[in-house]
Coordinates of C-alpha atoms and ligand atoms in Angstrom, one line a residue:
Chain S
M921 CA 0.3 0.0 0.0
F922 CA 2.7 2.2 0.2
A923 CA 4.0 3.8 -2.7
P924 CA 7.9 4.4 -3.5
Y925 CA 8.0 8.1 -2.5
L926 CA 6.5 7.7 1.1
L927 CA 8.9 4.4 2.1
N928 CA 11.8 7.4 0.9
A929 CA 10.2 10.1 3.1
W930 CA 9.8 7.1 5.4
V931 CA 13.8 6.5 5.4
V932 CA 15.1 10.1 5.1
A933 CA 13.2 10.5 8.0
S934 CA 14.0 8.2 10.2
L935 CA 17.6 8.9 9.6
V936 CA 17.2 12.4 10.6
A937 CA 15.7 11.6 13.8
V938 CA 18.2 10.2 14.4
A939 CA 20.9 11.8 13.9
S940 CA 18.6 14.2 15.2
G941 CA 17.6 13.0 18.9
C942 CA 21.4 12.4 19.1
A943 CA 22.6 15.8 18.1
G944 CA 19.9 17.3 20.9
F945 CA 20.7 15.4 23.6
F946 CA 23.9 17.2 23.1
V947 CA 22.5 20.8 22.6
V948 CA 20.5 19.8 25.3
C949 CA 23.2 19.6 28.0
R950 CA 25.8 22.1 26.2
R951 CA 23.2 24.2 26.2
E952 CA 24.0 25.2 22.5
S953 CA 20.2 25.5 21.7
F954 CA 20.9 29.5 19.8
A955 CA 23.3 27.5 17.8
A956 CA 20.6 24.9 17.1
H957 CA 18.8 27.4 16.0
A958 CA 21.3 29.7 14.1
L959 CA 22.8 26.6 12.1
P960 CA 19.5 26.0 9.9
M961 CA 19.3 29.9 9.1
A962 CA 23.0 29.7 8.5
A963 CA 21.9 26.5 5.9
F964 CA 19.3 28.3 4.4
P965 CA 20.5 30.5 2.0
G966 CA 22.9 27.4 0.3
A967 CA 20.4 25.6 -0.5
A968 CA 18.8 28.5 -2.0
A969 CA 21.6 29.5 -3.7
A970 CA 22.3 25.8 -5.0
A971 CA 19.3 26.0 -6.1
L972 CA 19.6 29.2 -8.3
F973 CA 23.0 28.2 -9.7
G974 CA 21.3 24.1 -10.2
L975 CA 23.8 22.4 -7.7
G976 CA 22.8 19.7 -5.3
Q977 CA 20.9 20.9 -2.6
V978 CA 22.9 19.1 0.6
Y979 CA 26.4 20.8 -0.9
G980 CA 24.5 24.1 0.2
L981 CA 23.3 23.4 2.7
V982 CA 26.2 21.6 4.3
V983 CA 29.0 24.7 2.8
A984 CA 26.7 27.2 4.6
A985 CA 25.8 25.5 7.2
L986 CA 29.9 24.9 8.0
G987 CA 29.9 29.0 7.1
G988 CA 27.8 29.2 10.0
V989 CA 29.7 27.5 12.3
A990 CA 32.5 29.8 11.8
L991 CA 30.3 32.7 11.9
L992 CA 29.0 32.1 15.6
L993 CA 32.3 31.1 17.2
W994 CA 33.1 34.8 15.4
L995 CA 30.1 36.6 17.3
K996 CA 31.1 33.9 20.2
R997 CA 34.3 35.3 20.7
G998 CA 33.8 38.8 20.0
Q999 CA 30.4 38.5 22.5
R1000 CA 28.4 40.7 19.8
S1001 CA 25.1 42.4 21.2
D1002 CA 22.2 40.1 20.8
A1003 CA 21.3 42.6 18.2
A1004 CA 23.6 42.1 15.8
T1005 CA 23.3 38.3 16.3
A1006 CA 19.8 38.8 15.5
L1007 CA 20.0 41.2 12.2
L1008 CA 22.9 39.0 11.3
L1009 CA 20.1 35.7 11.2
V1010 CA 17.6 37.2 9.8
A1011 CA 19.7 38.9 7.1
L1012 CA 20.2 34.9 6.2
L1013 CA 17.1 34.4 5.3
A1014 CA 16.9 37.6 3.3
L1015 CA 20.1 36.2 1.4
G1016 CA 17.9 32.9 1.0
S1017 CA 15.1 34.4 -0.4
L1018 CA 16.3 36.7 -3.3
F1019 CA 18.3 33.0 -4.2
L1020 CA 15.3 31.5 -4.3
S1021 CA 13.8 34.6 -5.9
L1022 CA 16.4 34.5 -8.4
S1023 CA 16.3 31.3 -9.1
G1024 CA 12.3 31.5 -10.4
R1025 CA 10.9 29.2 -7.9
Y1026 CA 10.2 31.7 -5.2
A1027 CA 7.2 30.4 -3.7
D1028 CA 7.0 26.7 -3.4
S1029 CA 10.9 26.4 -2.5
V1030 CA 10.8 29.4 0.1
Y1031 CA 7.6 27.4 1.5
A1032 CA 9.4 23.8 1.4
L1033 CA 13.4 25.4 3.3
L1034 CA 11.7 27.1 5.5
F1035 CA 8.9 24.6 6.5
G1036 CA 10.2 20.8 5.5
Q1037 CA 8.4 19.3 2.5
I1038 CA 9.0 15.7 3.7
F1039 CA 6.9 14.2 1.1
A1040 CA 8.9 15.7 -1.6
V1041 CA 12.2 13.8 -0.9
G1042 CA 13.5 12.1 -4.2
P1043 CA 15.2 8.7 -4.2
G1044 CA 18.4 10.7 -5.3
D1045 CA 18.5 12.1 -1.3
V1046 CA 17.9 9.5 0.4
L1047 CA 21.8 8.6 -0.2
P1048 CA 23.8 12.0 1.3
A1049 CA 20.9 11.8 3.8
L1050 CA 22.9 7.8 4.6
V1051 CA 26.0 9.3 4.7
L1052 CA 25.0 12.6 7.1
G1053 CA 22.1 10.0 9.3
L1054 CA 25.6 8.2 9.9
A1055 CA 28.1 10.4 10.4
V1056 CA 26.5 12.6 12.7
P1057 CA 25.4 10.1 15.7
A1058 CA 28.8 7.7 14.8
V1059 CA 30.7 10.6 15.5
L1060 CA 28.9 11.8 18.6
L1061 CA 28.9 8.5 20.1
S1062 CA 32.7 8.5 20.2
G1063 CA 33.2 11.6 21.2
F1064 CA 30.5 11.3 24.1
R1065 CA 32.4 11.0 27.8
P1066 CA 34.5 14.6 26.1
L1067 CA 31.4 15.9 25.1
L1068 CA 29.9 15.6 28.4
L1069 CA 32.5 16.1 30.5
S1070 CA 33.3 19.7 29.0
A1071 CA 29.7 20.8 29.1
L1072 CA 30.2 19.7 32.5
S1073 CA 32.8 21.9 33.2
P1074 CA 35.3 23.1 31.3
D1075 CA 37.6 23.6 33.9
L1076 CA 37.7 19.5 35.0
A1077 CA 37.7 18.9 31.1
M1078 CA 41.1 21.0 30.9
V1079 CA 42.6 18.6 34.1
R1080 CA 41.7 15.2 31.7
G1081 CA 43.8 16.7 28.8
I1082 CA 40.9 17.9 26.7
G1083 CA 40.8 21.1 24.4
C1084 CA 37.7 22.5 25.3
T1085 CA 38.2 24.0 22.2
R1086 CA 38.6 21.6 19.4
I1087 CA 35.6 20.7 20.5
E1088 CA 33.5 22.9 20.6
I1089 CA 34.6 23.7 17.0
L1090 CA 34.1 20.2 16.8
F1091 CA 30.6 19.4 18.0
L1092 CA 29.3 22.8 15.8
S1093 CA 30.6 21.5 12.6
V1094 CA 28.4 18.1 13.3
L1095 CA 25.7 19.9 14.3
A1096 CA 26.3 22.2 11.1
L1097 CA 25.8 18.6 9.6
A1098 CA 22.6 17.3 11.3
A1099 CA 20.5 20.7 10.5
A1100 CA 21.7 20.7 6.8
L1101 CA 20.6 17.1 7.1
A1102 CA 17.0 18.1 8.9
L1103 CA 16.3 20.9 7.3
P1104 CA 14.4 19.2 3.9
V1105 CA 12.3 17.5 6.0
T1106 CA 11.6 19.7 8.9
G1107 CA 12.2 22.8 7.0
A1108 CA 15.1 26.1 8.9
L1109 CA 12.1 26.7 11.1
L1110 CA 12.1 23.7 12.9
V1111 CA 15.0 21.8 12.8
F1112 CA 15.5 23.9 16.0
S1113 CA 11.8 21.9 17.2
L1114 CA 13.2 18.3 16.1
M1115 CA 16.3 18.9 18.3
T1116 CA 15.2 20.5 21.6
G1117 CA 11.6 19.1 22.1
P1118 CA 13.2 14.8 22.5
A1119 CA 16.3 16.1 24.5
S1120 CA 15.4 18.3 26.6
A1121 CA 12.3 15.8 27.7
A1122 CA 14.5 13.0 27.5
C1123 CA 17.1 14.6 30.3
I1124 CA 13.8 15.5 32.4
M1125 CA 13.0 11.9 31.9
V1126 CA 15.6 10.5 33.4
R1127 CA 18.5 10.8 34.9
S1128 CA 21.9 8.9 33.4
P1129 CA 23.3 10.5 30.4
R1130 CA 23.6 6.9 28.1
A1131 CA 19.9 6.6 29.1
A1132 CA 18.8 10.2 27.7
L1133 CA 21.1 9.8 25.2
A1134 CA 19.3 7.2 23.7
L1135 CA 15.8 8.2 24.9
S1136 CA 16.4 11.7 22.9
V1137 CA 16.7 9.7 20.2
A1138 CA 14.0 7.2 20.6
L1139 CA 11.2 10.3 21.4
A1140 CA 12.9 12.0 17.5
L1141 CA 11.7 9.2 15.7
A1142 CA 8.9 8.7 17.2
L1143 CA 8.3 12.6 16.4
I1144 CA 8.5 12.5 13.0
W1145 CA 7.2 9.5 12.8
Q1146 CA 3.9 10.3 14.4
A1147 CA 4.0 13.9 12.4
L1148 CA 4.8 11.7 8.9
A1149 CA 1.9 10.2 9.6
L1150 CA -0.4 12.7 10.8
S1151 CA 0.6 14.7 7.8
Y1152 CA -0.4 11.8 5.5
L1153 CA -3.3 11.3 6.9
T1154 CA -4.3 14.8 7.1
S1155 CA -2.5 16.4 4.6
W1156 CA -2.3 19.1 6.8
P1157 CA 2.6 20.2 6.1
A1158 CA 4.6 17.7 8.7
G1159 CA 5.9 20.7 9.5
F1160 CA 3.1 21.9 11.3
F1161 CA 2.9 18.4 13.3
T1162 CA 6.9 18.5 14.2
G1163 CA 6.3 22.0 15.6
V1164 CA 3.6 21.2 17.8
L1165 CA 4.4 17.8 19.2
A1166 CA 8.0 18.6 19.5
A1167 CA 6.6 21.8 21.9
L1168 CA 4.2 19.0 23.7
L1169 CA 7.5 16.6 24.1
Y1170 CA 9.0 20.0 25.9
L1171 CA 6.1 20.8 28.1
A1172 CA 4.7 17.2 28.9
P1173 CA 7.4 16.1 31.4
R1174 CA 7.3 19.5 32.8
I1175 CA 3.8 19.6 33.8
W1176 CA 3.9 16.0 34.9
R1177 CA 6.7 16.9 37.3
T1178 CA 5.5 20.1 38.3
A1179 CA 1.6 18.4 39.0
R1180 CA 3.1 16.2 40.8
P1181 CA 4.7 16.7 44.4
A1182 CA 8.8 15.3 43.5
P1183 CA 10.3 14.1 46.6
R1184 CA 13.8 13.3 45.3
S1185 CA 14.1 17.1 43.2
P1186 CA 13.2 20.3 44.8
G1187 CA 13.6 23.6 43.2
L1188 CA 13.0 21.7 40.5
A1189 CA 10.4 23.5 38.2
Chain X
M289 CA 59.0 17.2 45.8
S290 CA 55.7 16.5 44.4
L291 CA 54.8 20.2 43.5
T292 CA 57.2 22.7 43.4
V293 CA 56.8 26.0 42.3
T294 CA 59.1 28.6 41.7
N295 CA 59.6 31.7 41.6
L296 CA 56.3 32.6 39.5
T297 CA 55.3 36.2 37.8
V298 CA 51.9 36.0 36.3
R299 CA 49.8 39.1 34.8
Y300 CA 46.4 39.6 33.8
G301 CA 46.5 42.5 30.7
G302 CA 49.8 44.3 32.3
R303 CA 48.5 44.0 35.6
E304 CA 50.7 41.9 38.3
V305 CA 48.6 39.5 40.1
L306 CA 51.3 37.0 41.4
R307 CA 55.4 38.2 41.8
D308 CA 58.2 36.0 42.2
V309 CA 56.2 33.2 44.1
G310 CA 57.7 30.0 45.2
F311 CA 57.5 27.1 47.7
A312 CA 57.4 23.9 47.2
L313 CA 55.6 20.6 48.4
E314 CA 56.2 17.2 49.9
P315 CA 54.1 14.1 48.8
G316 CA 51.1 14.1 51.8
A317 CA 51.4 17.6 52.7
F318 CA 48.2 19.2 53.4
C319 CA 48.6 22.4 52.5
G320 CA 46.5 24.8 52.9
L321 CA 46.4 28.1 50.6
I322 CA 45.7 31.2 51.9
G323 CA 44.5 34.7 51.1
A324 CA 41.7 37.7 51.3
N325 CA 38.9 37.8 48.1
G326 CA 41.0 39.0 45.3
S327 CA 44.3 38.0 46.4
G328 CA 45.5 35.2 43.5
K329 CA 44.4 31.4 44.9
T330 CA 42.8 30.5 41.7
T331 CA 45.1 32.5 39.4
L332 CA 47.9 30.1 41.6
L333 CA 46.1 26.5 41.4
R334 CA 45.2 27.4 37.0
T335 CA 48.9 28.7 36.5
I336 CA 50.2 25.2 38.4
L337 CA 47.3 23.2 36.3
G338 CA 48.9 24.9 33.0
F339 CA 45.8 26.9 31.6
E340 CA 47.2 30.2 32.2
T341 CA 51.3 30.5 31.3
P342 CA 53.8 32.7 33.7
S343 CA 55.2 35.5 32.8
A344 CA 58.1 34.1 34.3
G345 CA 59.2 31.4 37.2
R346 CA 57.9 27.5 36.5
V347 CA 56.3 25.4 38.2
E348 CA 57.0 22.1 38.3
R349 CA 55.0 18.6 38.9
D350 CA 55.2 14.7 40.1
G351 CA 52.8 12.8 38.5
T352 CA 48.5 12.9 37.4
V353 CA 47.2 16.1 39.1
G354 CA 43.5 16.3 40.7
Y355 CA 41.2 19.7 40.2
V356 CA 38.0 20.9 42.4
P357 CA 37.2 24.4 40.7
Q358 CA 35.9 26.9 42.7
K359 CA 32.5 27.4 40.8
L360 CA 30.9 24.6 39.1
Q361 CA 27.4 25.4 38.3
I362 CA 25.4 22.3 37.1
A363 CA 21.9 23.0 35.9
A364 CA 19.6 20.9 38.2
D365 CA 18.2 18.6 34.6
M366 CA 21.8 17.7 33.4
P367 CA 20.6 13.5 33.4
V368 CA 24.4 13.3 35.2
R369 CA 24.2 11.5 38.4
A370 CA 27.0 12.1 40.7
R371 CA 27.9 7.9 40.2
D372 CA 28.7 9.4 36.3
L373 CA 30.2 12.5 37.6
V374 CA 33.3 10.1 39.1
A375 CA 33.2 8.3 36.4
L376 CA 34.1 10.9 33.9
G377 CA 37.3 11.2 36.3
L378 CA 38.3 7.8 35.4
D379 CA 37.6 8.1 31.7
G380 CA 36.1 11.7 30.9
H381 CA 39.0 12.0 28.3
R382 CA 38.3 8.7 26.3
L383 CA 36.3 8.1 22.7
G384 CA 33.8 5.6 22.4
F385 CA 30.7 4.9 23.8
S386 CA 30.9 2.0 26.0
W387 CA 29.5 0.7 29.0
P388 CA 32.0 1.2 32.1
S389 CA 33.9 -2.3 33.1
A390 CA 33.3 -4.0 35.8
G391 CA 36.4 -3.2 37.0
R392 CA 35.8 0.7 36.6
R393 CA 31.9 0.8 38.4
R394 CA 33.7 -0.7 41.4
R395 CA 36.5 1.2 41.2
V396 CA 33.7 4.2 40.7
E397 CA 31.6 2.2 43.7
E398 CA 35.2 2.3 46.3
M399 CA 35.4 5.8 45.3
L400 CA 32.3 7.1 46.3
A401 CA 31.9 4.8 49.9
S402 CA 35.7 6.6 50.6
V403 CA 34.1 10.0 50.1
D404 CA 31.4 8.9 52.3
A405 CA 28.8 9.9 48.8
L406 CA 27.4 6.2 48.6
A407 CA 23.8 7.4 50.1
F408 CA 23.4 9.6 47.0
A409 CA 25.4 8.4 44.3
D410 CA 21.8 8.0 41.9
Q411 CA 21.2 11.2 42.3
R412 CA 21.9 14.1 39.3
V413 CA 24.6 16.2 40.3
G414 CA 22.7 19.3 40.1
E415 CA 19.9 18.8 42.6
L416 CA 23.3 18.0 44.9
S417 CA 23.4 19.8 48.0
G418 CA 27.0 22.3 48.2
G419 CA 28.3 19.6 50.5
Q420 CA 27.4 16.5 48.4
L421 CA 28.3 18.1 45.4
Q422 CA 32.2 18.5 47.0
R423 CA 32.5 15.3 48.2
V424 CA 31.7 13.9 44.6
L425 CA 33.8 16.3 43.3
I426 CA 36.6 15.3 44.8
A427 CA 36.6 11.6 44.7
H428 CA 35.8 12.8 40.8
A429 CA 39.6 14.8 40.8
L430 CA 41.0 11.4 43.4
V431 CA 39.0 8.2 40.6
S432 CA 42.1 8.1 38.6
G433 CA 44.6 8.1 41.3
P434 CA 46.8 11.4 41.5
K435 CA 49.7 12.7 43.2
L436 CA 48.8 15.4 43.6
L437 CA 44.7 17.5 44.5
L438 CA 44.4 20.8 43.8
L439 CA 41.0 22.5 45.2
D440 CA 39.8 26.0 45.1
E441 CA 37.7 26.7 47.7
P442 CA 36.5 23.4 48.7
L443 CA 34.7 24.8 52.3
A444 CA 33.7 28.2 51.0
N445 CA 29.7 27.7 51.1
L446 CA 29.6 24.5 54.0
D447 CA 28.6 24.9 57.6
L448 CA 31.1 24.3 60.4
R449 CA 30.2 20.8 60.8
A450 CA 30.3 19.9 56.9
A451 CA 33.8 21.6 56.5
A452 CA 35.3 19.6 59.2
E453 CA 34.4 16.4 57.6
I454 CA 36.0 17.4 54.5
V455 CA 38.9 18.3 55.9
A456 CA 39.1 15.4 57.7
L457 CA 38.8 13.2 54.5
L458 CA 41.5 15.1 52.6
K459 CA 43.6 14.4 55.6
R460 CA 43.0 11.0 54.9
V461 CA 44.0 11.5 52.0
A462 CA 47.1 13.3 52.5
G463 CA 47.5 10.5 55.0
Q464 CA 47.3 8.2 51.8
G465 CA 50.4 10.1 50.1
V466 CA 48.6 12.3 48.5
T467 CA 49.7 16.0 48.1
V468 CA 46.9 18.1 48.8
L469 CA 46.8 22.0 48.1
I470 CA 43.8 23.7 49.4
S471 CA 42.9 27.5 49.0
A472 CA 40.6 29.0 51.6
H473 CA 40.2 33.2 52.6
D474 CA 39.9 31.6 56.0
M475 CA 42.6 29.4 57.4
N476 CA 40.5 28.5 61.3
P477 CA 38.7 25.0 59.6
L478 CA 42.4 23.8 58.2
L479 CA 44.2 24.3 61.1
G480 CA 43.5 21.3 62.8
A481 CA 44.6 19.9 59.3
M482 CA 47.4 21.6 57.2
D483 CA 51.1 21.3 58.0
R484 CA 51.8 23.8 55.5
L485 CA 50.2 26.8 54.5
V486 CA 51.0 29.3 51.4
Y487 CA 50.0 32.9 52.4
L488 CA 49.0 34.8 49.6
A489 CA 48.5 39.3 50.3
N490 CA 49.3 42.1 47.9
G491 CA 50.8 39.8 45.1
R492 CA 53.3 37.7 47.3
A493 CA 53.7 35.1 49.1
A494 CA 54.9 33.7 52.5
S495 CA 55.2 29.8 53.0
G496 CA 56.1 27.5 55.6
R497 CA 55.2 25.0 58.2
T498 CA 52.0 26.0 59.9
E499 CA 53.4 26.9 63.3
Q500 CA 55.9 28.8 61.4
V501 CA 53.3 31.0 60.0
V502 CA 50.6 30.8 62.3
R503 CA 52.0 33.6 64.7
T504 CA 51.2 36.5 66.0
E505 CA 54.1 38.7 65.1
V506 CA 53.9 36.7 61.7
L507 CA 49.9 37.2 61.0
S508 CA 50.0 40.3 62.2
E509 CA 53.0 41.6 59.8
L510 CA 50.7 39.4 56.5
Y511 CA 47.8 41.2 57.5
G512 CA 48.5 44.5 58.2
Y513 CA 46.1 43.9 61.0
H514 CA 46.5 43.0 64.2
I515 CA 45.9 39.3 64.3
D516 CA 45.5 37.1 67.6
V517 CA 46.2 33.3 68.2
I518 CA 44.3 32.0 70.6
R519 CA 44.2 28.6 71.6
V520 CA 40.8 26.7 73.5
H521 CA 40.5 23.7 74.4
G522 CA 43.9 22.4 73.1
R523 CA 43.0 24.2 69.4
I524 CA 44.3 27.2 68.0
L525 CA 41.8 29.9 66.1
V526 CA 43.2 32.9 64.4
V527 CA 41.2 36.0 65.1
A528 CA 41.3 39.7 64.0
G529 CA 41.1 42.0 67.2
N530 CA 41.9 41.2 70.6
A531 CA 41.5 37.6 71.9
E532 CA 39.0 38.5 75.0
A533 CA 36.4 39.1 72.0
H534 CA 34.6 36.7 71.4
H535 CA 34.8 35.7 67.0
H536 CA 36.2 32.9 66.8
H537 CA 33.3 31.9 65.0
D538 CA 32.9 34.8 63.1
H539 CA 34.8 34.0 60.1
D540 CA 34.2 36.9 58.2
H541 CA 35.6 39.4 60.5
V542 CA 38.6 37.3 59.6
A543 CA 38.0 36.9 55.8
A544 CA 37.4 40.3 55.2
I545 CA 40.3 41.8 56.8
P546 CA 42.0 43.2 53.1
Ligands
ATP950 N1 41.3 36.5 33.7 C1 41.0 37.7 34.4 N2 41.4 38.1 33.4 C2 41.7 39.5 34.4 N3 42.0 39.1 35.6 C3 42.0 38.7 36.3 C4 41.2 36.8 35.5 N4 41.1 36.6 36.6 C5 41.5 36.9 38.2 N5 41.9 38.7 37.7 C6 42.1 39.5 39.3 O1 43.7 38.3 39.1 C7 42.8 38.9 41.1 C8 43.3 37.6 41.7 O2 42.3 36.9 41.1 P1 41.5 35.6 41.7 O3 40.7 34.8 41.3 O4 43.4 34.8 41.9 O5 41.7 35.3 42.8 P2 41.0 35.1 44.6 O6 42.5 34.7 45.3 O7 40.6 33.9 43.5 O8 39.6 35.3 44.9 P3 38.3 34.3 45.4 O9 39.3 34.4 47.3 O10 37.6 35.9 45.7 O11 38.0 33.6 45.0 C9 41.6 39.5 41.0 O12 42.3 40.8 40.7 C10 41.1 39.6 39.2 O13 40.5 40.8 39.7
MG951 MG1 39.7 32.1 44.0

């Protein structure tokens, strides 16, 4: 009963969920939510430029997202003001919209890149998704302990000989790849939801870091499958369901926790 | 010597924070690093660790080092239990996503037991009390078997009893041959345990055996203020002002002297 385009969508979306669930765990632990928001924004004009010049979208996304990492590090280093950072992000969106308008497929592409168009995934998208979808978790898992320790305390990490700047650059680069992978599926505006919703729910629900990472991936998978199914049934956009379900995931354990007397965790909202 | 600091000078920007600081510690020494706020205690410890580059002088360390930083704010929702933090002290630098081996788990368990932290081993580190977190951090620092343990104001937020327990624990650690260097702005909680003292004031250090430094003349000279060294119930206390006044619990009074 499933058409091949559905199978492609399902495979790519699942890879996106695994990579995002993994990356999201570290985003939450390392307090890098802002990067998880900014890197997809930086990737957006890359995809738009690829459309304009007729290149493969994934290359545009990857190059622009990695450029976003450099920009982010530069912003952090100089402690630029919030206003400057926000203006820069909006300028990137504007740049992307210019490229799309020049490419002559404005409305459709803007919609797809900002809000995702999972059912438009073609057979050609599967291979790059497979590469990124396996590389991102592989790198993050192999750096699991240094990433975690440097998130807890850069000083404690340095004592153990971990270079915190290197770890930061590595992590942001992997996050950029994860964002580039997720962007066509969830859209630039919703990569953030997929990364932070499941992960922050997982971090509240369990105490052990390995269990939280596994749960984060499981929740991201459940979320994206749910969004796909609902979108297929209602023909509403998958991005809508992704955004709403992620917000619910974020809120649910928090509400549950406040509603119920929590004997072992005082002071937690 | 397990730690030798020679003619150390450290600058931030153009400003000299430490000037010509020198001292040496033998294995198993329990040394207090005493000084007022801003006197350079953290700077000295970070320079010993190699986090700051001195503009002159040398640090020689023998063997590995464990460190308990002054400030560690861990969000309450971090999914890291006390036992995970201790395990990271053992293998936090390693690559790969393996579950800890039985041997490593046992080592972590023993370490938690030796700092008396088993009761809260499964609690999140962000939810521990100040005294509990200090114990876990000490276990994290010790689990890899360092020869030198540096602690930056581990007693700062503890009540008298918790502070005394931590000091007793560190004294046991020193008894096992680990050199302990512990910073504090108030030396009273350390007086019963420390055998060496490095005192920082105006960027300079005075160091020696505790009995040599903890004397009315020496301390008054260092503080630039009259200090009394008094003995009550066989214990030594350092108080500002005159010995008649019952100030010996008034730690801030001592600490506030520039
Ligand atoms: N990164 C830095 N850049 C510039 N100046 C610094 C830096 N860190 C510390 N200082 C300055 O160096 C001096 C010593 O600071 P340090 O933190 O070592 O003092 P401390 O003895 O640890 O103080 P406290 O008891 O408050 O912890 C202070 O005057 C401080 O302002
Ligand atoms: Mg300090």
